[in-house]
Coordinates of C-alpha atoms and ligand atoms in Angstrom, one line a residue:
M1 CA 1.7 -25.5 0.8
T2 CA -0.6 -22.5 1.0
E3 CA -1.6 -20.5 -2.1
A4 CA -2.3 -16.8 -2.2
I5 CA -3.6 -14.0 -4.5
L6 CA -2.1 -10.5 -4.2
L7 CA -4.3 -7.7 -5.5
V8 CA -2.0 -5.2 -7.0
G9 CA -4.0 -3.7 -9.9
G10 CA -5.2 -0.4 -8.4
Q11 CA -4.1 3.0 -9.7
G12 CA -3.0 4.3 -6.3
S13 CA -4.6 7.6 -7.2
R14 CA -4.4 9.0 -3.7
L15 CA -0.6 8.7 -3.9
R16 CA -0.2 10.7 -7.2
P17 CA 2.2 11.9 -8.5
L18 CA 4.3 9.1 -6.9
T19 CA 2.2 6.5 -8.7
S20 CA 2.3 8.2 -12.1
H21 CA 5.1 5.8 -13.2
T22 CA 5.2 3.3 -10.4
P23 CA 2.3 1.2 -9.1
K24 CA 1.7 1.7 -5.4
P25 CA 2.9 -1.8 -4.4
L26 CA 6.3 -1.1 -6.1
L27 CA 7.0 2.2 -4.4
H28 CA 10.0 1.9 -2.2
V29 CA 9.1 1.7 1.5
A30 CA 11.9 1.4 4.0
G31 CA 14.3 0.9 1.1
V32 CA 12.6 -1.9 -0.9
P33 CA 9.4 -2.1 -3.0
F34 CA 6.5 -2.3 -0.6
L35 CA 5.5 -5.8 -1.8
A36 CA 8.9 -7.2 -0.6
H37 CA 7.7 -6.7 3.0
Q38 CA 4.4 -8.3 2.3
L39 CA 5.9 -11.3 0.4
A40 CA 8.4 -11.9 3.1
R41 CA 5.7 -12.1 5.8
A42 CA 3.6 -14.4 3.6
A43 CA 6.6 -16.7 3.0
E44 CA 7.2 -16.8 6.8
A45 CA 3.6 -17.9 7.3
G46 CA 4.0 -20.9 5.0
V47 CA 2.7 -19.4 1.8
G48 CA 4.4 -21.2 -1.2
R49 CA 2.7 -19.8 -4.3
V50 CA 1.4 -16.3 -4.9
V51 CA -0.5 -15.2 -8.0
F52 CA -0.2 -11.4 -8.7
A53 CA -3.5 -10.0 -10.0
T54 CA -2.1 -7.0 -12.0
S55 CA -3.7 -4.3 -14.1
Y56 CA -2.3 -0.8 -13.8
L57 CA 1.3 -0.7 -15.0
A58 CA 1.2 -4.5 -15.0
E59 CA 4.4 -5.0 -16.9
L60 CA 6.5 -3.5 -14.0
F61 CA 6.0 -6.3 -11.5
E62 CA 7.6 -9.4 -13.1
P63 CA 11.0 -7.7 -13.9
Y64 CA 11.5 -7.0 -10.2
F65 CA 10.1 -10.1 -8.5
G66 CA 10.7 -12.7 -11.3
D67 CA 9.8 -16.3 -10.4
G68 CA 10.1 -15.4 -6.7
E69 CA 12.9 -17.8 -5.9
R70 CA 14.9 -15.2 -4.0
F71 CA 11.8 -14.6 -1.8
G72 CA 11.4 -18.4 -1.2
L73 CA 8.1 -18.3 -3.2
H74 CA 6.8 -19.4 -6.6
L75 CA 5.2 -16.3 -8.2
E76 CA 2.8 -16.1 -11.1
Y77 CA 1.4 -13.1 -12.9
V78 CA -2.0 -12.6 -14.3
T79 CA -3.0 -9.3 -16.1
E80 CA -6.5 -8.0 -16.6
D81 CA -7.1 -6.4 -20.0
Q82 CA -9.5 -4.0 -18.2
P83 CA -9.5 -3.6 -14.4
L84 CA -11.9 -6.2 -13.1
G85 CA -12.3 -4.8 -9.6
T86 CA -11.2 -6.6 -6.5
G87 CA -13.6 -9.6 -6.8
G88 CA -13.2 -9.9 -10.6
A89 CA -9.4 -9.9 -10.1
I90 CA -9.6 -12.7 -7.4
R91 CA -11.7 -14.8 -9.8
N92 CA -9.4 -14.2 -12.7
A93 CA -6.2 -14.9 -10.8
A94 CA -7.7 -18.1 -9.4
R95 CA -7.2 -19.7 -12.8
R96 CA -3.6 -20.2 -11.7
L97 CA -4.4 -21.8 -8.4
R98 CA -3.8 -25.5 -8.0
G99 CA -5.6 -26.5 -4.8
G100 CA -8.9 -28.3 -4.5
P101 CA -12.3 -26.8 -3.7
D102 CA -11.9 -27.2 0.0
E103 CA -8.4 -25.7 0.2
P104 CA -7.9 -22.2 1.9
V105 CA -6.6 -19.4 -0.4
L106 CA -5.2 -16.3 1.2
V107 CA -6.0 -13.0 -0.5
F108 CA -4.1 -9.8 0.3
N109 CA -4.7 -6.2 -0.7
G110 CA -1.3 -5.0 -2.0
D111 CA -1.0 -1.9 0.3
I112 CA -1.4 -3.2 3.8
L113 CA 1.4 -3.3 6.4
S114 CA 0.4 -5.4 9.4
G115 CA 1.6 -7.5 12.2
L116 CA -1.2 -10.1 11.6
D117 CA -0.4 -13.8 12.4
I118 CA -1.2 -14.9 8.9
A119 CA -0.8 -18.6 9.6
A120 CA -3.2 -18.4 12.6
L121 CA -5.8 -16.7 10.4
R122 CA -5.5 -19.5 7.8
D123 CA -5.5 -22.3 10.4
G124 CA -8.5 -20.9 12.2
H125 CA -10.3 -20.6 8.9
R126 CA -9.7 -24.2 8.1
A127 CA -11.0 -25.3 11.4
S128 CA -14.1 -23.1 11.2
G129 CA -15.7 -24.3 8.0
A130 CA -16.4 -20.7 6.9
A131 CA -16.7 -19.7 3.3
V132 CA -14.5 -16.7 4.0
T133 CA -12.5 -15.5 7.0
M134 CA -11.5 -11.8 7.1
H135 CA -9.0 -10.0 9.1
L136 CA -10.6 -7.0 10.9
T137 CA -9.0 -4.2 12.8
R138 CA -10.4 -1.2 14.7
V139 CA -9.8 2.4 13.7
P140 CA -10.9 5.7 15.2
D141 CA -12.5 6.9 12.0
P142 CA -13.8 3.9 9.9
R143 CA -15.5 6.0 7.1
A144 CA -12.9 5.4 4.5
F145 CA -13.0 1.6 4.9
G146 CA -15.4 -1.4 4.8
L147 CA -17.3 -1.6 8.1
V148 CA -17.7 -5.2 9.4
P149 CA -19.9 -5.7 12.4
T150 CA -19.7 -9.2 14.0
D151 CA -21.6 -11.1 16.7
A152 CA -20.1 -12.5 19.8
D153 CA -18.9 -15.6 18.0
G154 CA -17.2 -13.7 15.2
R155 CA -19.9 -14.2 12.7
V156 CA -20.0 -11.3 10.2
L157 CA -23.4 -9.6 10.3
A158 CA -23.0 -7.1 7.5
F159 CA -20.4 -5.5 5.1
L160 CA -20.8 -1.8 4.6
E161 CA -18.1 -0.5 2.1
K162 CA -17.3 3.2 2.6
P163 CA -20.5 4.1 4.3
E164 CA -22.1 7.3 3.1
S165 CA -24.6 8.0 5.8
P166 CA -24.1 8.3 9.6
D167 CA -26.6 5.6 10.4
Q168 CA -24.3 3.1 8.6
L169 CA -21.5 3.9 11.1
V170 CA -22.4 0.9 13.2
T171 CA -19.0 -0.3 14.3
D172 CA -15.3 0.7 14.4
Q173 CA -14.3 -2.7 13.1
I174 CA -13.1 -2.5 9.5
N175 CA -12.0 -4.9 6.8
A176 CA -8.3 -5.0 7.1
G177 CA -7.7 -6.2 3.5
C178 CA -6.6 -9.8 4.2
Y179 CA -9.0 -12.8 3.6
V180 CA -8.9 -16.5 3.6
F181 CA -11.4 -17.9 1.0
T182 CA -12.3 -21.5 0.8
R183 CA -11.4 -22.1 -2.9
S184 CA -15.0 -23.1 -3.8
A185 CA -16.2 -19.6 -2.7
I186 CA -13.9 -18.0 -5.2
D187 CA -15.3 -20.2 -8.0
R188 CA -18.8 -18.8 -7.3
I189 CA -17.6 -15.2 -8.1
P190 CA -18.9 -14.4 -11.7
D191 CA -16.2 -14.8 -14.3
G192 CA -15.1 -12.2 -16.9
R193 CA -16.8 -9.1 -15.6
V194 CA -16.1 -6.3 -13.0
V195 CA -16.9 -7.5 -9.5
S196 CA -16.2 -5.7 -6.2
V197 CA -15.5 -8.2 -3.5
E198 CA -16.5 -5.5 -1.0
R199 CA -19.7 -4.3 -2.6
E200 CA -21.0 -7.5 -4.3
T201 CA -19.3 -10.7 -3.1
F202 CA -19.3 -10.2 0.6
P203 CA -22.8 -8.8 0.8
G204 CA -24.0 -11.6 -1.5
L205 CA -22.5 -14.3 0.7
L206 CA -24.2 -12.8 3.7
A207 CA -27.5 -12.5 2.0
S208 CA -27.4 -16.1 1.1
G209 CA -26.7 -17.2 4.7
E210 CA -23.2 -18.3 4.2
F211 CA -20.8 -18.4 7.2
V212 CA -18.4 -15.5 6.9
R213 CA -16.0 -15.1 9.9
G214 CA -14.3 -11.9 11.1
V215 CA -11.2 -12.1 13.3
V216 CA -10.4 -8.9 15.0
D217 CA -6.7 -8.5 15.5
D218 CA -5.3 -5.3 17.1
T219 CA -1.7 -5.7 16.2
Y220 CA 0.0 -3.1 14.0
W221 CA -2.1 -2.2 10.9
L222 CA -1.8 0.5 8.2
D223 CA -3.2 1.0 4.7
L224 CA -0.4 2.9 2.9
G225 CA -2.8 4.5 0.4
T226 CA -2.3 8.1 1.4
P227 CA 0.9 10.2 1.6
A228 CA 0.7 10.5 5.4
A229 CA 0.2 6.8 5.8
F230 CA 3.0 6.1 3.3
V231 CA 5.6 8.0 5.2
K232 CA 4.4 6.7 8.5
G233 CA 4.6 3.1 7.3
S234 CA 8.1 3.5 6.0
A235 CA 9.3 5.2 9.2
D236 CA 7.7 2.5 11.4
L237 CA 9.5 -0.2 9.4
V238 CA 12.8 1.6 9.7
R239 CA 12.4 2.0 13.4
G240 CA 11.2 -1.6 14.0
V241 CA 7.7 -0.5 15.2
V242 CA 6.5 -3.2 12.8
P243 CA 9.0 -5.9 12.0
S244 CA 9.8 -7.0 8.5
P245 CA 12.2 -9.7 7.3
A246 CA 12.7 -7.6 4.1
L247 CA 14.2 -4.6 5.9
P248 CA 17.5 -4.0 4.0
G249 CA 19.5 -3.0 7.1
P250 CA 19.5 -2.7 10.9
V251 CA 16.5 -1.2 12.7
G252 CA 17.3 2.4 13.8
E253 CA 16.4 6.0 13.6
A254 CA 17.4 6.2 9.9
L255 CA 18.2 3.7 7.1
V256 CA 20.8 4.7 4.5
L257 CA 20.9 2.4 1.5
D258 CA 24.1 1.4 -0.2
G259 CA 25.3 4.0 -2.7
A260 CA 23.6 6.9 -0.9
D261 CA 25.8 9.8 0.1
V262 CA 24.9 11.5 3.4
H263 CA 27.2 14.3 4.5
P264 CA 28.4 13.8 8.1
D265 CA 26.9 17.2 9.1
A266 CA 23.4 16.2 7.9
V267 CA 20.9 15.0 10.5
L268 CA 18.6 12.1 9.8
G269 CA 16.0 10.8 12.2
E270 CA 12.5 9.6 13.0
G271 CA 12.7 6.7 10.7
T272 CA 14.0 8.4 7.6
V273 CA 15.1 6.3 4.7
V274 CA 17.6 7.4 2.1
G275 CA 17.5 5.4 -1.1
E276 CA 20.3 4.2 -3.4
G277 CA 22.2 7.1 -5.1
A278 CA 20.5 9.8 -3.1
H279 CA 22.5 12.7 -1.8
I280 CA 22.0 14.6 1.5
A281 CA 24.2 17.7 1.9
A282 CA 25.7 19.3 4.9
G283 CA 23.4 20.8 7.5
A284 CA 20.3 19.3 6.0
V285 CA 17.8 17.9 8.5
V286 CA 15.6 15.1 7.3
N287 CA 13.0 13.6 9.7
G288 CA 10.4 10.9 9.2
S289 CA 10.8 11.0 5.4
V290 CA 11.2 8.8 2.4
V291 CA 14.0 10.0 0.1
L292 CA 13.7 7.9 -3.0
P293 CA 16.7 6.7 -5.1
G294 CA 18.7 9.4 -6.8
A295 CA 17.0 12.4 -5.0
R296 CA 19.2 15.3 -3.8
I297 CA 18.6 17.4 -0.7
A298 CA 20.8 20.5 -0.6
A299 CA 22.6 22.2 2.3
G300 CA 20.5 23.5 5.1
A301 CA 17.2 22.1 3.9
R302 CA 14.7 20.9 6.4
V303 CA 12.4 18.0 5.4
H304 CA 9.8 16.5 7.6
R305 CA 7.3 13.7 7.0
S306 CA 7.7 14.1 3.2
V307 CA 8.3 11.9 0.2
I308 CA 11.1 13.1 -2.1
G309 CA 10.7 11.5 -5.5
R310 CA 13.3 9.8 -7.6
H311 CA 16.0 12.1 -9.0
S312 CA 14.2 15.2 -7.7
V313 CA 16.1 18.1 -6.1
V314 CA 15.3 20.0 -3.0
G315 CA 17.2 23.3 -3.0
A316 CA 19.3 24.8 -0.2
D317 CA 17.5 26.0 2.9
C318 CA 14.1 24.8 1.7
V319 CA 11.5 23.8 4.4
L320 CA 9.1 21.0 3.6
D321 CA 6.6 19.5 6.0
S322 CA 4.2 16.7 4.8
V323 CA 5.0 17.4 1.1
V324 CA 5.1 15.0 -1.8
V325 CA 7.7 15.8 -4.5
G326 CA 7.2 14.0 -7.7
D327 CA 10.0 12.2 -9.6
G328 CA 12.4 14.5 -11.3
A329 CA 11.0 17.7 -9.8
T330 CA 13.2 20.6 -8.8
I331 CA 12.5 22.9 -5.9
G332 CA 14.6 26.0 -6.0
A333 CA 16.5 27.2 -3.0
G334 CA 14.8 28.9 -0.1
N335 CA 11.2 27.7 -0.6
E336 CA 9.0 27.0 2.4
L337 CA 6.3 24.7 1.2
P338 CA 3.0 24.3 3.0
S339 CA 1.8 21.1 4.5
G340 CA -0.1 18.8 2.1
L341 CA 1.4 20.2 -1.1
R342 CA 2.2 17.9 -4.0
I343 CA 4.7 18.8 -6.7
G344 CA 4.1 17.2 -10.0
C345 CA 6.7 14.9 -11.7
G346 CA 9.3 17.0 -13.5
A347 CA 7.9 20.4 -12.3
T348 CA 10.2 23.2 -11.4
L349 CA 9.7 25.7 -8.6
A350 CA 11.7 28.9 -8.8
A351 CA 14.0 29.8 -5.9
E352 CA 12.1 31.5 -3.0
A353 CA 8.8 31.3 -4.9
V354 CA 6.9 30.2 -1.8
R355 CA 7.9 31.5 1.6
T356 CA 4.8 30.4 3.6
S357 CA 1.5 28.8 2.7
A358 CA 1.0 31.4 0.0
A359 CA -0.6 30.2 -3.3
P360 CA -0.6 29.8 -6.3
I361 CA 2.7 28.1 -6.8
P362 CA 4.6 29.3 -9.8
C363 CA 5.9 26.4 -11.8
T364 CA 7.1 26.1 -15.3
A365 CA 4.1 25.7 -17.6
Q366 CA 5.8 23.1 -19.7
S367 CA 6.7 20.8 -16.9
L368 CA 3.2 21.0 -15.3
A369 CA 1.6 20.2 -18.6
S370 CA 3.8 17.2 -19.1
S371 CA 3.2 15.9 -15.6
G372 CA -0.6 15.8 -15.9
V373 CA -0.7 16.3 -12.2
P374 CA -2.1 19.4 -10.4
H375 CA 0.9 21.1 -8.8
A376 CA -0.9 21.9 -5.6
S377 CA -3.5 19.8 -4.0
P378 CA -4.2 18.8 -0.5
A379 CA -2.6 15.5 0.6
A380 CA -5.7 14.6 2.5
R381 CA -7.7 11.6 1.4
Ligands
GDD401 N1 -6.0 -6.6 -10.0 C1 -6.8 -5.6 -9.5 N2 -7.8 -5.1 -10.3 N3 -6.5 -5.1 -8.3 C2 -7.3 -4.1 -7.9 C3 -8.3 -3.5 -8.6 C4 -8.6 -4.1 -9.9 O1 -9.5 -3.7 -10.7 N4 -8.9 -2.5 -7.9 C5 -8.2 -2.4 -6.8 N5 -7.2 -3.4 -6.7 C6 -6.3 -3.6 -5.6 C7 -5.5 -2.4 -5.2 O2 -4.2 -2.5 -5.9 C8 -5.2 -2.7 -3.7 O3 -4.2 -3.6 -3.5 C9 -6.5 -3.4 -3.3 O4 -7.1 -3.9 -4.5 C10 -7.5 -2.5 -2.6 O5 -7.7 -1.4 -3.3 P1 -7.6 0.1 -2.6 O6 -7.8 1.1 -3.7 O7 -6.4 0.2 -1.8 O8 -8.9 0.1 -1.7 P2 -9.2 0.9 -0.4 O9 -8.0 1.0 0.5 O10 -9.9 2.1 -0.7 O11 -10.3 -0.1 0.3 C11 -10.0 -1.5 0.5 O12 -9.1 -1.7 1.6 C12 -9.5 -1.3 2.9 C13 -8.4 -1.6 3.9 O13 -7.3 -0.9 3.6 C14 -11.3 -2.2 0.8 O14 -11.0 -3.6 0.8 C15 -11.9 -1.8 2.2 O15 -13.0 -2.6 2.5 C16 -10.8 -2.0 3.2 O16 -11.4 -1.6 4.5
MG402 MG1 -5.9 0.6 0.2

């Protein structure tokens, strides 16, 4: 039985205000907390035990996932008093692993949607004798990731986390956020202090001549860390572009969860998901969007590639493209919100306050103050 560590302690700051009250891995993607998709795929690959390495909003994980029985897994939870970084979190969580020093341990970043053959990565690692095997993928712009050049045999030559100068852009191969460690390599990570696996552990292994393997896999891959990626990942799951055993309904152009109320004259498409208790009124058009539980979209509104927060309200005839609406926010009727706008949790936007990309956005001072989130900021990374 394979063991795994799931890194879920990050703050998800690029997804604020959605992550103000909900950790990124628990945000609903295609109708269920994102981790449900990752856990289902891990279980399919023969993973039996998963240790959650938690920190930010740590107390919210166990009430949903429990002991893991309904996912066919045994789950454990470890909380860092202070965030220990990715490497420190792996070392800390390994206290709950049971395998011997030569056993493979899978490690997953908690925000990656991929079609990777996890079992093949683990089996290849076992056969190779490497200290670590990492899943690599290719992206057109690697600057926001860890760059991982390899030789013809798949041996990792360097690990350059988020390169800052153009001369470091030596490859389009990036760390895809899934590793197989030989357990003894985890035990060599320093205990009880902040360690970045990307900036310290991997470069350290390479400097000491250890065998680190990279496996380039060009199947579906997405880091859901930005609003644009978040809506894309959800829509791709809904449409079956990337399969998930955890999808709570049939693949199609839209997924409407039980208890949602969608008027027959509303139009849903492009992989939109409508969460439990959400309401879509007549004549609304919602494409490629995530409508979280309890949200309301009024008549005639047009919503494209946006995230509509829990129990928020989008007024009649509003137009939203690539907008994030925080939980409990209210957008008055007739607003046309510019692409990239984020509305803070609980904020209120008066009717027809914004008709184009004009700024600033008038919101109630009280609600903005309580949200702690700037009411207008670009959604770009
Ligand atoms: N427990 C714990 N403690 N988890 C953490 C901590 C911590 O202190 N810091 C981050 N994490 C978790 C996050 O919750 C996430 O699941 C994972 O570690 C990676 O953090 P991100 O914040 O998503 O990192 P990133 O996307 O900028 O970069 C990472 O992923 C890229 C692939 O998407 C790096 O691993 C890059 O090298 C990689 O290319
Ligand atoms: Mg990430």
